[in-house]
PDB file of C-alpha atoms in Angstrom:
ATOM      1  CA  UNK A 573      -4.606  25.835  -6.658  1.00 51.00           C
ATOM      2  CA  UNK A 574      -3.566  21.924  -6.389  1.00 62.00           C
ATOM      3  CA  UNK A 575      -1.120  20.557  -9.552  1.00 61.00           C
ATOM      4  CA  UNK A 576      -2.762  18.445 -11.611  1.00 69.00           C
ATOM      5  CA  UNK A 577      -0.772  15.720 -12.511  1.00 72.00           C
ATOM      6  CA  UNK A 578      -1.304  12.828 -15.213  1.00 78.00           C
ATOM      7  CA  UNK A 579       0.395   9.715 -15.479  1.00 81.00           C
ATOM      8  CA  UNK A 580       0.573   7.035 -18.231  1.00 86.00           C
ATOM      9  CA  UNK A 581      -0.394   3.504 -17.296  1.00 86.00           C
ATOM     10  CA  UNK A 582       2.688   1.901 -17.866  1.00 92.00           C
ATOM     11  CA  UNK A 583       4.062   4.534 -15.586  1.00 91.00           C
ATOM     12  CA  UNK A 584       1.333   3.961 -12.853  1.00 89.00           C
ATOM     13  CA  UNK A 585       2.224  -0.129 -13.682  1.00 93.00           C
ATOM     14  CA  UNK A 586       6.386   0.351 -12.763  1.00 95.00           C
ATOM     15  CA  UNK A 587       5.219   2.347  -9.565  1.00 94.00           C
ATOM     16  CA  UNK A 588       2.765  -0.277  -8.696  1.00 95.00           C
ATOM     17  CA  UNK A 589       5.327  -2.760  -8.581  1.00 97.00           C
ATOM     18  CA  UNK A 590       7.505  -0.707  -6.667  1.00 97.00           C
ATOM     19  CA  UNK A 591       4.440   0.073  -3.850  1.00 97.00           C
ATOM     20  CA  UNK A 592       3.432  -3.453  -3.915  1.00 97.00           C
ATOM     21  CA  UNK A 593       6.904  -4.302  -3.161  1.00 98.00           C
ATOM     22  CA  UNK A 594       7.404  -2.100  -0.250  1.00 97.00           C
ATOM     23  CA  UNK A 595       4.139  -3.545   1.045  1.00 98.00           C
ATOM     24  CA  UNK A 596       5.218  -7.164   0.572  1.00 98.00           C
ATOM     25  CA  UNK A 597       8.580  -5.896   3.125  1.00 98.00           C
ATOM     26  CA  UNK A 598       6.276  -5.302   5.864  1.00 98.00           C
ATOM     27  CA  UNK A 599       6.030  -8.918   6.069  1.00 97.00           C
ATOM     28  CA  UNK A 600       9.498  -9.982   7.068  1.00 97.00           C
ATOM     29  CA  UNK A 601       9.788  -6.757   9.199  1.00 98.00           C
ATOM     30  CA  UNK A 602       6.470  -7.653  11.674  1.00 97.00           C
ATOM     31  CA  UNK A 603       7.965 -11.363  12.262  1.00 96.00           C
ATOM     32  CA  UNK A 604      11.938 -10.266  12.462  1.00 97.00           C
ATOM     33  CA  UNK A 605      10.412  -7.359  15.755  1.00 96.00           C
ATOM     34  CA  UNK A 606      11.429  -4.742  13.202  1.00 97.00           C
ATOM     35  CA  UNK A 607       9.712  -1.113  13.048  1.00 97.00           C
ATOM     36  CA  UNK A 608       7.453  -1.975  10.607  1.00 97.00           C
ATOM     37  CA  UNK A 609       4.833   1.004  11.304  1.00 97.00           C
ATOM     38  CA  UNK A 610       7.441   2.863  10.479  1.00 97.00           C
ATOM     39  CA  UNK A 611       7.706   1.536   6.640  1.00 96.00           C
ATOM     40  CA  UNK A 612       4.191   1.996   6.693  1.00 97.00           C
ATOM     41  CA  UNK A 613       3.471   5.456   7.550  1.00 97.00           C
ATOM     42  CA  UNK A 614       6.038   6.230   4.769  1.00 96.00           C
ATOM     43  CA  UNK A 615       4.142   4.341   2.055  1.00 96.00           C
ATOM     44  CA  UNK A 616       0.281   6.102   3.775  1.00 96.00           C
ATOM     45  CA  UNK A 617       2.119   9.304   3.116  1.00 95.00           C
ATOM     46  CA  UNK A 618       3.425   8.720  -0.124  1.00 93.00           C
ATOM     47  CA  UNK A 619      -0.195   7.163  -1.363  1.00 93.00           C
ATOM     48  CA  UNK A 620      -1.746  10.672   0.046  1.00 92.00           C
ATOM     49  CA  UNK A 621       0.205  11.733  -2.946  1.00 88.00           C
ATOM     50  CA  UNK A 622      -1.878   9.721  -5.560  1.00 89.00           C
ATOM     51  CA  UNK A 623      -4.820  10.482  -4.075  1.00 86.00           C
ATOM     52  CA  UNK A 624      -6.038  12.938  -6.541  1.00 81.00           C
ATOM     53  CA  UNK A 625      -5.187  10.976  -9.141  1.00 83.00           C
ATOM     54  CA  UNK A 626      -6.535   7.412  -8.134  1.00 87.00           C
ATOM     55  CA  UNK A 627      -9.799   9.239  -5.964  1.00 85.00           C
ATOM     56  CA  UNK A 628     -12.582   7.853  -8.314  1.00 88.00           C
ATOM     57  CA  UNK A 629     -10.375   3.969  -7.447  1.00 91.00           C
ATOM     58  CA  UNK A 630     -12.179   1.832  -5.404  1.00 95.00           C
ATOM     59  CA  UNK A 631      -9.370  -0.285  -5.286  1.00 96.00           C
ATOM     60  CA  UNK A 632      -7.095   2.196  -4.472  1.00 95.00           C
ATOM     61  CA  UNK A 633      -9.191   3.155  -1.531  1.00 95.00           C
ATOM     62  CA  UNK A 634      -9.460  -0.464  -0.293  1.00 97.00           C
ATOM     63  CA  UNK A 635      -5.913  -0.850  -0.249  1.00 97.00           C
ATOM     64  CA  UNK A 636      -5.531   2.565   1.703  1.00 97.00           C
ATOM     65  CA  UNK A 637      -7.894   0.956   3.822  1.00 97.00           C
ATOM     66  CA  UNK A 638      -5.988  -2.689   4.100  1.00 98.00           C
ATOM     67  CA  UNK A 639      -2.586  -0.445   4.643  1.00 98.00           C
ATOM     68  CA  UNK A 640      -3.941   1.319   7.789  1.00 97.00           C
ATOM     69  CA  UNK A 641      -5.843  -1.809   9.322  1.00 98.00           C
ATOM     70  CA  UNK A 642      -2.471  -3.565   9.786  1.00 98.00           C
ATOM     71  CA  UNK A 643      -2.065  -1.152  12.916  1.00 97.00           C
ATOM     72  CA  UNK A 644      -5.360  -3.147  14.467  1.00 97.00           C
ATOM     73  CA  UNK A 645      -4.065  -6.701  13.412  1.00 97.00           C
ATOM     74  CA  UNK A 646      -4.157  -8.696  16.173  1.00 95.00           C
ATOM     75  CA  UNK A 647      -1.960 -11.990  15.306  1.00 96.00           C
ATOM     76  CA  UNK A 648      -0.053 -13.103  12.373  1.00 96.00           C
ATOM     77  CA  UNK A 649      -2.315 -14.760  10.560  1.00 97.00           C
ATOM     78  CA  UNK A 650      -4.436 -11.466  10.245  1.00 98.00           C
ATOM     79  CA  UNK A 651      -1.291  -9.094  10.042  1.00 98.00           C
ATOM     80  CA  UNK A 652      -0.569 -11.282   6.774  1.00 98.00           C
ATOM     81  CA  UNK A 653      -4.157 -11.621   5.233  1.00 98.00           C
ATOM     82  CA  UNK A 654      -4.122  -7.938   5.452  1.00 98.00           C
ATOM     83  CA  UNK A 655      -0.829  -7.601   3.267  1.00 98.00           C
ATOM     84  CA  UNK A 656      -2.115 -10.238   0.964  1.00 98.00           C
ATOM     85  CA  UNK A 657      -5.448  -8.078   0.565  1.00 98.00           C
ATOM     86  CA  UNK A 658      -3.496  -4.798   0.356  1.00 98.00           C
ATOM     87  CA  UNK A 659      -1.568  -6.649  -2.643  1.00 98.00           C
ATOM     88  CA  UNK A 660      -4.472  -7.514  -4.052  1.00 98.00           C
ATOM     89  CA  UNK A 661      -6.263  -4.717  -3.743  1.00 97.00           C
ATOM     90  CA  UNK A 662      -3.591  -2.669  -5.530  1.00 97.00           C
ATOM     91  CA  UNK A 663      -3.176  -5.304  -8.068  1.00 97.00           C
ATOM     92  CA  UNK A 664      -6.367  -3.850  -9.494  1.00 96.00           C
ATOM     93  CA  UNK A 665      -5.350  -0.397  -9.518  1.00 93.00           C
ATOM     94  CA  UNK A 666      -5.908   1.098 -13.056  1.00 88.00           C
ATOM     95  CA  UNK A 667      -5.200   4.403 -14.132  1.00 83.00           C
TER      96      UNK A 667
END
């Protein structure tokens, strides 16, 4: 049997911040040649988490979505539309 866990919003709001952060990182890493897929597996794995909590999110799924397109990026200027949209996208998050 899964945990259940419940979280209140302004909970959910200081962890936002925190993910949106780490996804904001990725930028500087991809232009600096650092080993940014890396940084991102760890934050895919550690959204898996919330998944049964944020699974009725569209938004949640879109950024999951964004997140795991930036492997298929194929320039900069994509690469960093992608972040902007995973931002976004997470932005909108509401639990």
């Amino acid at each position: 049997m899964k945990p259940k866990f419940k979280f209140s919003s302004s909970a959910w709001e200081y962890n936002n911040r925190r993910i949106i952060n780490q996804v904001f990182k990725l930028l500087p890493m991809y232009e600096n040649e650092e080993d940014w897929q890396k940084q991102q597996q760890t934050m895919l794995l550690e959204l898996k988490g919330y998944n049964d909590v944020l699974e009725n999110s569209p938004d949640f799924m879109i950024a999951v979505g964004k997140l795991a397109a930036l492997d298929y990026a194929e320039d900069r200027f994509n690469f960093r539309k992608l972040v902007f949209e995973t931002i976004t996208a997470l932005k909108e998050v509401k639990i």
